[in-house]
Coordinates of C-alpha atoms in Angstrom, one line a residue:
X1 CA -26.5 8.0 -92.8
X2 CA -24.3 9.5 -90.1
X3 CA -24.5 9.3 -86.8
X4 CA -23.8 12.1 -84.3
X5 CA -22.2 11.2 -81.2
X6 CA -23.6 12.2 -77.7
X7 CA -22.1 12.8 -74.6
X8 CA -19.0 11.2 -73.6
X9 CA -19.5 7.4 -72.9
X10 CA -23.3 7.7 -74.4
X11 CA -23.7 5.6 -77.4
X12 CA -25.3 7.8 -80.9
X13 CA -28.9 7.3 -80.5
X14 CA -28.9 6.7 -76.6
X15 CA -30.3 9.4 -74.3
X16 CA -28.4 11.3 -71.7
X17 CA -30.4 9.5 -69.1
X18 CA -30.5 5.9 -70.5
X19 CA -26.3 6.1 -69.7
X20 CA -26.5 7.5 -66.6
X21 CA -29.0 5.3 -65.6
X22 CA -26.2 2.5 -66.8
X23 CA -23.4 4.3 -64.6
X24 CA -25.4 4.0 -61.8
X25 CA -26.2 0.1 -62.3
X26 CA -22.4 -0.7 -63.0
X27 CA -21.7 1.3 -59.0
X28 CA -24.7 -0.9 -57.5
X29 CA -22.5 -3.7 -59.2
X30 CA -19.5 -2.8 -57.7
X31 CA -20.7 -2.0 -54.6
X32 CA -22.3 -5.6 -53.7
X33 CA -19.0 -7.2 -55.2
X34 CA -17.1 -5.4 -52.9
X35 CA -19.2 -6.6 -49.4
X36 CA -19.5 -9.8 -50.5
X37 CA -16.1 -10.0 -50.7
X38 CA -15.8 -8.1 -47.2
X39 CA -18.7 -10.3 -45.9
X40 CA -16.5 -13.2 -47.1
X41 CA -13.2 -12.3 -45.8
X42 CA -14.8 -11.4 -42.4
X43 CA -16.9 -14.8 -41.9
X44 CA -12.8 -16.0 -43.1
X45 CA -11.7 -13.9 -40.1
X46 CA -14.4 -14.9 -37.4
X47 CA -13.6 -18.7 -38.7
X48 CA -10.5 -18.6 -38.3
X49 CA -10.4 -16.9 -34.7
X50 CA -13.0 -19.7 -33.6
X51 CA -11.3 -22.5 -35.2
X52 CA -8.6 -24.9 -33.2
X53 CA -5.6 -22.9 -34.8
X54 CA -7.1 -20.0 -33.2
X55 CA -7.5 -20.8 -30.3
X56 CA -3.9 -22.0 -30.3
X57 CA -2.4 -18.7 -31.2
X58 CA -4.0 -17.3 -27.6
X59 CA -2.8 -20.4 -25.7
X60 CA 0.9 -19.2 -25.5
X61 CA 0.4 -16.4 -24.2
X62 CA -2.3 -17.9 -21.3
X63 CA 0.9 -20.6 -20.6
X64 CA 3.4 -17.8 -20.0
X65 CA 1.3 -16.2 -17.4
X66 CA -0.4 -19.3 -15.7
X67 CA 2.3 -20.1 -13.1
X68 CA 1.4 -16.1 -11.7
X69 CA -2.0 -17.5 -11.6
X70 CA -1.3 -20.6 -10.5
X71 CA 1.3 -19.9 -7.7
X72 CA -1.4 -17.2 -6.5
X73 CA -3.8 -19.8 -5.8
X74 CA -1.8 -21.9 -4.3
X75 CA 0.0 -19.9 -2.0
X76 CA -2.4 -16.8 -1.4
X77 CA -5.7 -17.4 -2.2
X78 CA -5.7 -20.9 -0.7
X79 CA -4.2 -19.7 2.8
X80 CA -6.7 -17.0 3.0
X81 CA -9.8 -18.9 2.3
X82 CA -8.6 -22.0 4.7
X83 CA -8.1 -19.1 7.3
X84 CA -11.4 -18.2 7.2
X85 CA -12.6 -21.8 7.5
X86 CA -10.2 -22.1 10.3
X87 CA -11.4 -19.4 12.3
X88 CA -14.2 -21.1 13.0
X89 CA -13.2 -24.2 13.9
X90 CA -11.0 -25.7 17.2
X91 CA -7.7 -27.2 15.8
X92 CA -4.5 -28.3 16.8
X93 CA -3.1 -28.8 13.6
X94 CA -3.4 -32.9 13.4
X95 CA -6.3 -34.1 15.2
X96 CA -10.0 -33.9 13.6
X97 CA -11.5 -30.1 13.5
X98 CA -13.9 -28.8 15.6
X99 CA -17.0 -26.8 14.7
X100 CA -16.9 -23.7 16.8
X101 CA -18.7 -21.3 15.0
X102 CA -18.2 -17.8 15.8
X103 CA -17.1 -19.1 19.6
X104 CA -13.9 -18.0 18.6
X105 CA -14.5 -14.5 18.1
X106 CA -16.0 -14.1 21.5
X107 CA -13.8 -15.7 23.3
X108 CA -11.0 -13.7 21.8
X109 CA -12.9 -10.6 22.5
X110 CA -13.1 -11.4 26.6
X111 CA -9.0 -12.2 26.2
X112 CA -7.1 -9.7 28.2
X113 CA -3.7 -10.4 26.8
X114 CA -5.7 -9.8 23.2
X115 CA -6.4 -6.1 24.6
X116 CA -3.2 -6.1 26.2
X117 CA -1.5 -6.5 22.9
X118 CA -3.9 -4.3 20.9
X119 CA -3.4 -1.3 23.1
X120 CA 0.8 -2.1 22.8
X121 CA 0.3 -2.5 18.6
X122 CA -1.2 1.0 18.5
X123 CA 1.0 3.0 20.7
X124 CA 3.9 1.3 19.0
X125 CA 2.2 2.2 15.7
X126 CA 1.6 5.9 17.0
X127 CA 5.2 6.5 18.1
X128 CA 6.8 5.2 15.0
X129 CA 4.3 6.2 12.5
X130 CA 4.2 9.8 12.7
X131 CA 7.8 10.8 13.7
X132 CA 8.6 8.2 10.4
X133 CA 6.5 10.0 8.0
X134 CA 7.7 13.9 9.0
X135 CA 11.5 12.8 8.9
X136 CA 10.7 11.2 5.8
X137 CA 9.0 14.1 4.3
X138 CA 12.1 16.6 5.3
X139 CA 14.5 14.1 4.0
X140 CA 12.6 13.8 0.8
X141 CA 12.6 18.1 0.5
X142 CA 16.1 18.0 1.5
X143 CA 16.9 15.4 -1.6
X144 CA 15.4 17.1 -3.8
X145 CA 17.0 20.1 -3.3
X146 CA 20.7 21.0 -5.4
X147 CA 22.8 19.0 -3.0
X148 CA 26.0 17.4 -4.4
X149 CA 25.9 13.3 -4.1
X150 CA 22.4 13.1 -3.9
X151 CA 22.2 9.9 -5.6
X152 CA 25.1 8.0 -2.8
X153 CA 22.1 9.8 -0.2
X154 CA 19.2 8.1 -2.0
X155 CA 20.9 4.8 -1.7
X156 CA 21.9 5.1 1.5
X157 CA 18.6 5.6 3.3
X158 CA 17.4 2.6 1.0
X159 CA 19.7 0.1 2.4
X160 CA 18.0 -0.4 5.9
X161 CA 14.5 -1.2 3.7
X162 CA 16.6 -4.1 2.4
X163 CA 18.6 -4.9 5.9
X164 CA 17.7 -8.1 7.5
X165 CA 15.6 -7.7 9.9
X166 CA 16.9 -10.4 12.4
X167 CA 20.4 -8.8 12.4
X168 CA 19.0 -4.8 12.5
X169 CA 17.0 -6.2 16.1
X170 CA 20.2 -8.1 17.3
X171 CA 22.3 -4.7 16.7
X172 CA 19.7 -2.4 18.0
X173 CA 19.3 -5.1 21.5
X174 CA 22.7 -4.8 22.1
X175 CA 22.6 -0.6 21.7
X176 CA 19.5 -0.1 23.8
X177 CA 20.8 -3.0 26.7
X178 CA 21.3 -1.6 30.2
X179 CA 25.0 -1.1 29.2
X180 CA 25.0 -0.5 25.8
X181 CA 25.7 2.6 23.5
X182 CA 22.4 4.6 23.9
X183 CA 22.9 5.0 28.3
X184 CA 27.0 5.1 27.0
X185 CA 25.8 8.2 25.3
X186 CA 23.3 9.6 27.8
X187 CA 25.4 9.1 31.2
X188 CA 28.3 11.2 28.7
X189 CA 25.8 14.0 28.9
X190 CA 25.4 13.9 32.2
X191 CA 21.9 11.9 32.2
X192 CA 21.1 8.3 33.8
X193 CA 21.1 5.4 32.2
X194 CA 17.4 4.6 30.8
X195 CA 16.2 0.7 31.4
X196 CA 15.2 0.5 27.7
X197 CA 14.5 -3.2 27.5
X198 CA 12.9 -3.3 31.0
X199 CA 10.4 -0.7 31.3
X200 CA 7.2 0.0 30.0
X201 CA 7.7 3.3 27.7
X202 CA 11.7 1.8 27.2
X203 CA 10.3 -0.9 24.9
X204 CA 8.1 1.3 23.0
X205 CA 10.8 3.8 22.3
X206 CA 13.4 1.1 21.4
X207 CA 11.0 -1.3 19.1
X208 CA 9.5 2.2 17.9
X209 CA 13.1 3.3 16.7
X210 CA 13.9 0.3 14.8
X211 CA 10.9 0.4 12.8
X212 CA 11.6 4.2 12.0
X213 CA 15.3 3.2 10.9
X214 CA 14.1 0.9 8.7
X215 CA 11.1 2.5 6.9
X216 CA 12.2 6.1 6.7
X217 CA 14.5 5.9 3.8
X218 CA 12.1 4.0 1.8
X219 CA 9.2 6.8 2.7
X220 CA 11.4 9.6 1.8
X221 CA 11.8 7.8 -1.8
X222 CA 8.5 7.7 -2.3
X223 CA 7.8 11.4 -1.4
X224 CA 10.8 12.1 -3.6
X225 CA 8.9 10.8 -6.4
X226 CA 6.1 13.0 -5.3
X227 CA 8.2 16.2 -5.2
X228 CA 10.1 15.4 -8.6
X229 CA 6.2 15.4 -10.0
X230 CA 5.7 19.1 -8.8
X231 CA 6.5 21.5 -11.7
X232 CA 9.7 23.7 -10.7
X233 CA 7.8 26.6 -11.8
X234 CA 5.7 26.1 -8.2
X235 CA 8.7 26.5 -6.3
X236 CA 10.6 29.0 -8.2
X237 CA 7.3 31.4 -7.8
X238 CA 7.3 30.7 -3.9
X239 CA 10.6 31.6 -3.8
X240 CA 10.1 35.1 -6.0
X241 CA 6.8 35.6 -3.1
X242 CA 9.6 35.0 -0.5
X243 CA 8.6 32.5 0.8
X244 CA 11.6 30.5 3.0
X245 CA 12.3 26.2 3.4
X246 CA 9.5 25.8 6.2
X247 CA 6.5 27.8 4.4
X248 CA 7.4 26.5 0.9
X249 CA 7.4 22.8 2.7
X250 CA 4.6 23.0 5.1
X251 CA 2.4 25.4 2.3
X252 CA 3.4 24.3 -1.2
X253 CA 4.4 20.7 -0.8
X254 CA 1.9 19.3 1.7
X255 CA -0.6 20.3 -0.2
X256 CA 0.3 18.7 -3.4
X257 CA 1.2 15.7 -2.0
X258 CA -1.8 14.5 -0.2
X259 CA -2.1 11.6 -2.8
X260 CA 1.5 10.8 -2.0
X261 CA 1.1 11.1 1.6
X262 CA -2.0 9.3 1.7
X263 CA -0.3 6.4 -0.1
X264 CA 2.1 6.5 2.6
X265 CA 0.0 6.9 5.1
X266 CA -2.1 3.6 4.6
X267 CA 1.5 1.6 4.1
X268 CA 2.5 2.6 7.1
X269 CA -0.4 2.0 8.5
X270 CA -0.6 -1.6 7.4
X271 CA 3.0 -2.6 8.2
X272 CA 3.0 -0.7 11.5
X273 CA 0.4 -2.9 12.8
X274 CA 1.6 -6.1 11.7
X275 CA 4.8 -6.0 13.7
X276 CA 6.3 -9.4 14.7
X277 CA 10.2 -9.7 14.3
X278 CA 11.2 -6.6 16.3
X279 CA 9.5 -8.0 20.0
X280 CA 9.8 -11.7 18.8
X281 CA 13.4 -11.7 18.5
X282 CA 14.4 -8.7 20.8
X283 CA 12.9 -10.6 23.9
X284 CA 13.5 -14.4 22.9
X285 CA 11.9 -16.4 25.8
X286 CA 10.1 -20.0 26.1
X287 CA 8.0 -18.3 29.2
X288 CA 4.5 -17.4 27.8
X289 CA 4.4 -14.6 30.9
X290 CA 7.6 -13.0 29.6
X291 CA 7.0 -13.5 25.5
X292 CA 7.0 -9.7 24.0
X293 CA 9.2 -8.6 27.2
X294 CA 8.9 -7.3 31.0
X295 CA 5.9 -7.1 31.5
X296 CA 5.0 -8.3 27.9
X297 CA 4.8 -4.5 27.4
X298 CA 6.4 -5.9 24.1
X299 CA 3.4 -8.0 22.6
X300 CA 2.1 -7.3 20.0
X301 CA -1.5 -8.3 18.3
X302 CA 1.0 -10.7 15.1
X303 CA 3.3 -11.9 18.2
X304 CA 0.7 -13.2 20.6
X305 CA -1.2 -14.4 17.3
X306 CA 2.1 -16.5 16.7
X307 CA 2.3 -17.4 20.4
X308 CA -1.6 -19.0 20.1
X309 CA -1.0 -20.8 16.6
X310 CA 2.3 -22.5 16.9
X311 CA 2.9 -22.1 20.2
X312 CA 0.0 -23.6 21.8
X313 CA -1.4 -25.0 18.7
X314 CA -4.3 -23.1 18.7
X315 CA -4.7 -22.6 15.0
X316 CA -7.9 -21.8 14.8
X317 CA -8.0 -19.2 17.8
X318 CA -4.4 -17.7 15.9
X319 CA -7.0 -17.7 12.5
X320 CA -10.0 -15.6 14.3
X321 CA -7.1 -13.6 15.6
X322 CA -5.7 -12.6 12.3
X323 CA -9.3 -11.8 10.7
X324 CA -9.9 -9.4 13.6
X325 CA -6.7 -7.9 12.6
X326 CA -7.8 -7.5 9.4
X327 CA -10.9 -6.0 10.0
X328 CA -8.9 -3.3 12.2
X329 CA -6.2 -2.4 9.0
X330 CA -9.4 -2.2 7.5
X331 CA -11.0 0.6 9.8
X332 CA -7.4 2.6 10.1
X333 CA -7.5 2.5 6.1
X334 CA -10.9 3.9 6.0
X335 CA -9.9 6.8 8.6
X336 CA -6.7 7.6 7.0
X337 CA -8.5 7.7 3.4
X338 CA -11.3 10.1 5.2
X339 CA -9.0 12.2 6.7
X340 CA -7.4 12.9 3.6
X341 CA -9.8 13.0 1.1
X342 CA -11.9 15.4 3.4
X343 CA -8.7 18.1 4.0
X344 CA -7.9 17.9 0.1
X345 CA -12.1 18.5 -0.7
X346 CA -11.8 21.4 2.0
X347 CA -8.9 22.3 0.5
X348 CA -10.4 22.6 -3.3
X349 CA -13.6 24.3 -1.6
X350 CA -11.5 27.0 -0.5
X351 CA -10.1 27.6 -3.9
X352 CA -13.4 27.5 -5.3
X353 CA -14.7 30.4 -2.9
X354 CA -11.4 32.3 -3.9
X355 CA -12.1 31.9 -7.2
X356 CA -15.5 32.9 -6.9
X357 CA -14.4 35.8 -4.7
X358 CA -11.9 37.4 -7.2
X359 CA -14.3 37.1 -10.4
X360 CA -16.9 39.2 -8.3
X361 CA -14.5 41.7 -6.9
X362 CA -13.0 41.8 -10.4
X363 CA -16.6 42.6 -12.1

């Protein structure tokens, strides 16, 4: 008798569900082969990433980086963590150490010379800092402005940064000596000489100037980078709301380069109170009553730190010394973060009031 077939891939005589039913059980099939096999060839994967040939694929790459590592420790975080053991104990670099405890600290904080140098760091840092940073700034704007050779300029405010420092502070003792090229140039205006390497606010002003030669170029670089960040489309619409070189400096480009200037701020901050080779070599002396200068109006808080440590041999005195020092980088970094953060958030309160303002006037 003849059979009539069914639906495709449904044998004569079979239901419609009985091959379905068989579809379904050949997919179930399928399915489990297919994560077994995944289950295999990831139990393969994990196996072979925890196996000894694994582990040798990573060690290559752990070699090629290891001397960063290893010259860190020796060199970095070695000296710092003996520091801190030093600073509390009386050494003189060969004899047996001396628990002290935190003797060190206090006798540091009754030192008048300590103060004495402190008060000299900061008013060195004051009147090199902030003249630094604005001529930086307008050398930056100026840069970045259509001048012709501004690539030959770039490089030449850079080269100082990279000057030795020894030979910048042998040049600039002989220009600031009694009769060098800075009283040359003042008695051919007319002025007297000034004792520049003799008096009090003399030193200031000629270790102050040094530093400012040196770091200027490298500050103006940075805010370069700032400024080449700004969209041109910011200073093109000051210049349509005629607005002139001062207002779009002082009002456009501030403002958007607080991160930049922060940055440069805390830098500055850092280096300008760790300044040692500018008084150490400008006023060479064996006489611990004349080290820094007349005076020692030239002493600073890394100087007399030097004088203590290897020139008394005082090591662990020069160790307390250079912990307090860190603790007051610390506090100027905290003050020049707050300073700016708190002008920027003042700054994006404002705009949000604005904001607010002109979507109520406009309803």
């Amino acid at each position: 008798m003849a059979t009539v077939a069914g639906p495709a891939g449904v044998p004569a005589g079979a239901s419609p569900a009985h091959g379905e039913a068989g579809h379904v059980d050949d997919r179930k099939r399928a399915a489990g082969g297919r994560r077994a096999d995944g289950g295999k060839r990831a139990e393969g994967r994990r196996t072979g990433s925890s196996a000894p040939g694994g582990r040798r694929r990573h060690l290559a790459p752990l070699l090629a980086v290891s001397p960063f590592y290893v010259l860190f420790a020796v060199f970095g975080a070695f000296p710092v963590g003996f520091s801190l053991y030093l600073s509390v104990h009386d050494w003189n670099g060969i004899g047996e150490m001396r628990f002290v405890g935190l003797q060190q600290y206090g006798w540091l904080l009754e030192d008048p010379v300590f103060w004495h140098s402190v008060r000299n760091t900061f008013e060195i840092w004051f009147l090199s800092t902030v003249p630094m940073l604005f001529l930086a700034l307008v050398l930056a704007f100026l840069l970045h402005s259509q001048v012709r050779f501004s690539t030959a300029y770039r490089v030449a405010y850079f080269i100082p940064n990279v000057t030795s420092m020894v030979a910048m502070t042998i040049v600039f003792g002989s220009v600031f000596a009694q009769a060098g090229l800075a009283n040359s140039a003042l008695k051919a205006l007319g002025s007297d000489g000034v004792g520049w390497l003799t008096s009090d606010f003399g030193i200031k002003v000629a270790i102050s100037t040094m530093i400012i030669w040196r770091w200027v170029g490298y500050n103006a670089l940075i805010f370069l980078a700032g400024l080449q960040a700004i969209p041109t489309d910011t200073f093109e619409a000051a210049r349509i709301d005629g607005a002139n070189s001062r207002q779009t400096l002082f009002r456009v480009v501030v403002p958007q380069l607080r991160p930049v200037i922060l940055f440069a701020a805390i830098t500055s901050t850092i280096n300008g109170l760790q300044i040692f080779t500018e008084s150490q070599v400008l006023f060479q002396s064996t006489d611990k009553a004349t080290t820094g200068g007349p005076g020692q109006e030239g002493m600073t808080i890394v100087l007399y730190l030097w004088q203590k440590a290897f020139g008394e041999h005082q090591f662990g005195y020069g160790a307390a010394m250079g912990w307090l020092l860190f603790a007051i980088i610390g506090l100027f970094v905290i003050i020049n973060w707050r300073l700016v953060s708190g002008s920027e958030r003042d700054e994006r309160r404002r705009r949000g009031v604005a904001r607010r303002k002109g979507a109520r006037d406009a309803r």
